[in-house]
Backbone as a chain_set.jsonl record, in Angstrom:
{"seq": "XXXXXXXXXXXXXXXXXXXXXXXXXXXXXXXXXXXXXXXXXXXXXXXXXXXXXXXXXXXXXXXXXXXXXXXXXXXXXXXXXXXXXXXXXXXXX", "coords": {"N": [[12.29, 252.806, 176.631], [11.187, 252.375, 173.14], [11.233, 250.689, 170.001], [10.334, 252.329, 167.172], [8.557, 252.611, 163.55], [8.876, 255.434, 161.584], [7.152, 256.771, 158.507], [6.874, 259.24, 156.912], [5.397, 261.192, 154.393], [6.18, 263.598, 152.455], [5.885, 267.068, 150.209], [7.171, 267.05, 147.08], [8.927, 269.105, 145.793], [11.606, 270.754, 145.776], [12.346, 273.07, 147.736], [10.284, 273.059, 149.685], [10.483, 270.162, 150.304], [12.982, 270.017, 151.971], [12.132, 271.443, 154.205], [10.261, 270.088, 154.995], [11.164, 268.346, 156.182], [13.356, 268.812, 158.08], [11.585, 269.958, 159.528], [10.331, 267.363, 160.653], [12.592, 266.74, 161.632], [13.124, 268.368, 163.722], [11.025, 267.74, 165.681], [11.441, 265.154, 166.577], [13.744, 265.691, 167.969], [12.703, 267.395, 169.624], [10.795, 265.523, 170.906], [12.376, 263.797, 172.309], [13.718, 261.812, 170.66], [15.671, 258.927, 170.136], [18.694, 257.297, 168.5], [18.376, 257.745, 165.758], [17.671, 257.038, 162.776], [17.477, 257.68, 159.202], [16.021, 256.772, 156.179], [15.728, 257.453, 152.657], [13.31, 257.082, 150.557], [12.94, 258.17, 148.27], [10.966, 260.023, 145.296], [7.895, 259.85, 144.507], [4.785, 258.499, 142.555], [1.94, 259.081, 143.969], [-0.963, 257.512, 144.915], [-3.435, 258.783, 144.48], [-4.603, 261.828, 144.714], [-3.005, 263.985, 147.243], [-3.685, 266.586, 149.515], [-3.687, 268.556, 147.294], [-1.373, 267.558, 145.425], [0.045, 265.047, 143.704], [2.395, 264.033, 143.496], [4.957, 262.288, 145.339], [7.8, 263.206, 148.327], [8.874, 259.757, 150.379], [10.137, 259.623, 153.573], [11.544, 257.401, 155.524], [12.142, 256.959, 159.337], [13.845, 255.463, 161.779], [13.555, 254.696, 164.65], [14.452, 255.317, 168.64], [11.852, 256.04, 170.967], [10.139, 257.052, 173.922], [7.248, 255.825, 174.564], [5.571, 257.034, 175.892], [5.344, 259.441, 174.839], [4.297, 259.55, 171.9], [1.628, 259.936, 171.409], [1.495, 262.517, 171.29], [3.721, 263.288, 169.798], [2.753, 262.237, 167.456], [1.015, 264.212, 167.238], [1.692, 266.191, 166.853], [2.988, 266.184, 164.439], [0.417, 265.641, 163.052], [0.214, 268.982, 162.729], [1.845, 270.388, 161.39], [2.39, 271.938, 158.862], [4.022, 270.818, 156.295], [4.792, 268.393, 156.287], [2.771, 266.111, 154.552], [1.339, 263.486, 154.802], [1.736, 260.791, 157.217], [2.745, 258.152, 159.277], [3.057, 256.227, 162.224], [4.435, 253.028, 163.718], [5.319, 250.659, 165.668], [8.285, 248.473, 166.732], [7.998, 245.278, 166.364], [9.842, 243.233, 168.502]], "CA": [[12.325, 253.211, 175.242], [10.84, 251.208, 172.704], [11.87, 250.942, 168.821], [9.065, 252.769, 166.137], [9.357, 253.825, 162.842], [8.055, 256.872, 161.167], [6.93, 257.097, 157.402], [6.693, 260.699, 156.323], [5.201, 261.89, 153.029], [6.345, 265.37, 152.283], [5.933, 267.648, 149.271], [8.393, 266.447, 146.271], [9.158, 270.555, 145.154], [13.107, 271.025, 146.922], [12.305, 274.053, 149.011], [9.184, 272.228, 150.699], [10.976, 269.095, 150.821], [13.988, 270.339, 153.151], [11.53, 272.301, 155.194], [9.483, 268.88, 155.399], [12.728, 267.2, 156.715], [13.779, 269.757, 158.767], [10.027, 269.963, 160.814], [10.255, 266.021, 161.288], [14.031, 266.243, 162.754], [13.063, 269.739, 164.921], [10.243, 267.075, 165.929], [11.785, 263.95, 166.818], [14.264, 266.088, 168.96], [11.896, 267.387, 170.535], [10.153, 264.425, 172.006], [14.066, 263.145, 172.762], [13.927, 260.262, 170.379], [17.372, 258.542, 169.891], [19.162, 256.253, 167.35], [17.525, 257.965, 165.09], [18.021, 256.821, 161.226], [16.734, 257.84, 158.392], [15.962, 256.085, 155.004], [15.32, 258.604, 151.896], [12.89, 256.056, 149.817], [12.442, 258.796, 147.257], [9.672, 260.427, 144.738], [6.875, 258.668, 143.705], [3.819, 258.895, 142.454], [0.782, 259.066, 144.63], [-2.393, 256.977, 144.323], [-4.861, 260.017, 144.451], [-4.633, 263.249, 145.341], [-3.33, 264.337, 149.1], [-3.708, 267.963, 149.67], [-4.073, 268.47, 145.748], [-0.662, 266.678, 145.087], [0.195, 264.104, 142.494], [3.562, 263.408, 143.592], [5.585, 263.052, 146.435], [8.572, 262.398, 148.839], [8.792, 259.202, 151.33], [11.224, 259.155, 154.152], [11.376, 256.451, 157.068], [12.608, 256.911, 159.873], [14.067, 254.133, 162.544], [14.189, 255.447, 166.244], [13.777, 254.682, 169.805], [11.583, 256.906, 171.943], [9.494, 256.624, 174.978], [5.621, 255.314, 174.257], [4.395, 258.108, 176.594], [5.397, 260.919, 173.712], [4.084, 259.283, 170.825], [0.415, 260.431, 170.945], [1.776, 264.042, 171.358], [4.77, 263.557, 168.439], [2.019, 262.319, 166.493], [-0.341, 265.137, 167.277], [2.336, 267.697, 166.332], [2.738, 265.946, 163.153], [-0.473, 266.385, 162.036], [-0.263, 269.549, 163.143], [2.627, 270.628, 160.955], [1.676, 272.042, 157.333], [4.886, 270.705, 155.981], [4.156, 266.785, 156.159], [1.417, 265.587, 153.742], [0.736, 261.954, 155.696], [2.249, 259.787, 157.652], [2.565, 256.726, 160.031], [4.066, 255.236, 162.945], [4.407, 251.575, 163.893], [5.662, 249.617, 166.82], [8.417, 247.198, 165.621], [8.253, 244.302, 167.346], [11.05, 242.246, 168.65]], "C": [[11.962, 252.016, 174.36], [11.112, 251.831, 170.961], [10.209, 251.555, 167.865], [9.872, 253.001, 164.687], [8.266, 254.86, 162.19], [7.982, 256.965, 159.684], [6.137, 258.778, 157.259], [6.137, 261.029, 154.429], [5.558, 263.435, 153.033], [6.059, 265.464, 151.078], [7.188, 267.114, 148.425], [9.06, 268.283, 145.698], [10.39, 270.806, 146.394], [13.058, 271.657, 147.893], [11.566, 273.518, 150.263], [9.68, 271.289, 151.635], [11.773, 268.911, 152.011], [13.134, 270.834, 154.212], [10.624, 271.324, 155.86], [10.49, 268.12, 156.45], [13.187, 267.84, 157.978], [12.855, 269.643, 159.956], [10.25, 268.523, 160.988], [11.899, 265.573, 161.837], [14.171, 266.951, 163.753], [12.253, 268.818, 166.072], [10.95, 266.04, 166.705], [13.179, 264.855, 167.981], [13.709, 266.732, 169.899], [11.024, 266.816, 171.646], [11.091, 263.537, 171.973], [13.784, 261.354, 172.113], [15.099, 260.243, 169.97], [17.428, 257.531, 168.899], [18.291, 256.624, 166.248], [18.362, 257.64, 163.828], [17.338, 256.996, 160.213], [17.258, 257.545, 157.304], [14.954, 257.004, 154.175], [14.634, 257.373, 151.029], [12.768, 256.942, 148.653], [11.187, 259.036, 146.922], [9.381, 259.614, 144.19], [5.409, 259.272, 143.508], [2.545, 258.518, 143.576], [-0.251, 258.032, 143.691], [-3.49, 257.867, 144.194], [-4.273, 260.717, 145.293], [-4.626, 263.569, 147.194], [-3.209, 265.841, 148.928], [-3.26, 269.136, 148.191], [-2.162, 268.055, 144.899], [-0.675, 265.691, 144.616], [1.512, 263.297, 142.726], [4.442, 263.881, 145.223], [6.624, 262.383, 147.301], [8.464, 261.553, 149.812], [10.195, 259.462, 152.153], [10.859, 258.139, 155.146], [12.606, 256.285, 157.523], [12.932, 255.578, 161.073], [14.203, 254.697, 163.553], [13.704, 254.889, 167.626], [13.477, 255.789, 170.598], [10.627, 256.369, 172.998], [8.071, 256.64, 174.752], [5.01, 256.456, 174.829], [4.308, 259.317, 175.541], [4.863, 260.171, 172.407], [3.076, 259.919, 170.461], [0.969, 261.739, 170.84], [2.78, 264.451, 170.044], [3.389, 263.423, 167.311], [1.242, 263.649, 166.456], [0.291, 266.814, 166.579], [2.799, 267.796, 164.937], [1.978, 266.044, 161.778], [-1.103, 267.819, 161.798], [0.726, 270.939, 161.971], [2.515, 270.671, 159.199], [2.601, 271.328, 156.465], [5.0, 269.494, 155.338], [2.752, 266.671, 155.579], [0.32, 264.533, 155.006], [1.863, 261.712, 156.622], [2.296, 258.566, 159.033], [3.881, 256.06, 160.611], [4.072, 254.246, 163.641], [5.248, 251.628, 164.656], [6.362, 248.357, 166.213], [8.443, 246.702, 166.723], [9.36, 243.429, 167.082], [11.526, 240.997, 168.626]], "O": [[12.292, 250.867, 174.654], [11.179, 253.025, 170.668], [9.119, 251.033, 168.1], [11.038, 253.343, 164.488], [7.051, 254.92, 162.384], [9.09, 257.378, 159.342], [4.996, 259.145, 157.541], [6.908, 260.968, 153.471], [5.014, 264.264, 153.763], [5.889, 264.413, 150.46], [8.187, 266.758, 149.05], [10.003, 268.083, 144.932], [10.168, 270.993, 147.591], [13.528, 271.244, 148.952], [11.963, 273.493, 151.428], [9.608, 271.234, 152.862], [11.563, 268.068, 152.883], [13.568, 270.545, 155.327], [10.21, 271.506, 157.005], [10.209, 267.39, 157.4], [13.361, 267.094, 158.942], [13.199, 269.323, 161.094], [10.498, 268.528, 162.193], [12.284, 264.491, 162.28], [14.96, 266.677, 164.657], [12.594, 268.958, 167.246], [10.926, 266.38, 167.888], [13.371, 264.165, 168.983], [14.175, 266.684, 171.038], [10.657, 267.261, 172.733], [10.773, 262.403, 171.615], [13.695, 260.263, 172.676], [15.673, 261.223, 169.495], [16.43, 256.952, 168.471], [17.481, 255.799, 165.826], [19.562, 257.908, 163.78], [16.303, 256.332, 160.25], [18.442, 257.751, 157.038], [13.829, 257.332, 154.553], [15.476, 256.524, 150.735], [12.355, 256.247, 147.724], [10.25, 258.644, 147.616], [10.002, 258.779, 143.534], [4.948, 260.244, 144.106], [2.469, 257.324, 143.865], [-0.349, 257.819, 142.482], [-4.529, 257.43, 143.698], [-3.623, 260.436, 146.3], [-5.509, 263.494, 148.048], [-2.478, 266.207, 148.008], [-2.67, 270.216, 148.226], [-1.981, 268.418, 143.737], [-1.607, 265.025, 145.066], [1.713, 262.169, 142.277], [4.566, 264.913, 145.884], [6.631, 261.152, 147.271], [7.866, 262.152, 150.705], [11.258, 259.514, 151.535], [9.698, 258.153, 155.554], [13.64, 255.868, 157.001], [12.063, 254.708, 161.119], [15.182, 255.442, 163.528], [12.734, 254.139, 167.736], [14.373, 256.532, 170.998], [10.331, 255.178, 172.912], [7.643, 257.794, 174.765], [3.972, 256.892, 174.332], [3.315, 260.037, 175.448], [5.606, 260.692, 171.575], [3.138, 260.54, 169.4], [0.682, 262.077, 169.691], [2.732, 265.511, 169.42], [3.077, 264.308, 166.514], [0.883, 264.023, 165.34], [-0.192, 267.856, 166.137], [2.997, 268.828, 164.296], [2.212, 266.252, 160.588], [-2.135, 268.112, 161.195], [0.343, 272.1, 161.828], [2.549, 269.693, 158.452], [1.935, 271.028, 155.474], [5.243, 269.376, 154.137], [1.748, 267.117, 156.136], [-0.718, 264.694, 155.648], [2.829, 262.471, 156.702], [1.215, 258.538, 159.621], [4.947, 255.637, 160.164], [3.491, 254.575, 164.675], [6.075, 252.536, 164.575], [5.813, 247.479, 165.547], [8.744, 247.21, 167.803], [9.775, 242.985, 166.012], [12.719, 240.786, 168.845]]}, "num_chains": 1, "name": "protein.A"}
């Protein structure tokens, strides 16, 4: 297991938002990542337009899962109408 973390953009509109949150914790249990923590950075404004949005929520997550599921978490990420963007990094130790 190795440590990542996960930046999420979701929709900033409440209903979306939970349903954004919700698909990236159905997610992350799904490809059995652990110690999972999550940091609500809040709404903000966008630099230009993602999927005709102006504004929107960050979360990052802190977790440890196994390198072999990553391409596949990612792939279900972008696969997931729910999540705008986002990005996951390799922290190093």
């Amino acid at each position: 297991m190795r440590q990542y973390e996960l930046v999420t953009v979701l929709n900033s509109e409440e209903d979306q938002f939970k349903a954004g949150k919700q698909a990236v914790a159905d997610l992350l249990a799904q490809f059995k990542a652990i110690d999972v923590k999550e940091e609500d950075m809040g709404d903000r404004p966008l630099a230009y337009p993602v999927k005709k949005k102006m504004r929107a929520h960050y979360v990052l997550y802190r977790m440890s899962i196994d390198p072999a599921s990553i391409v596949a978490l990612e792939r279900a990420i972008m696969l997931s109408p729910a999540i705008l963007k986002h990005l996951v990094v390799k922290v190093e130790d």
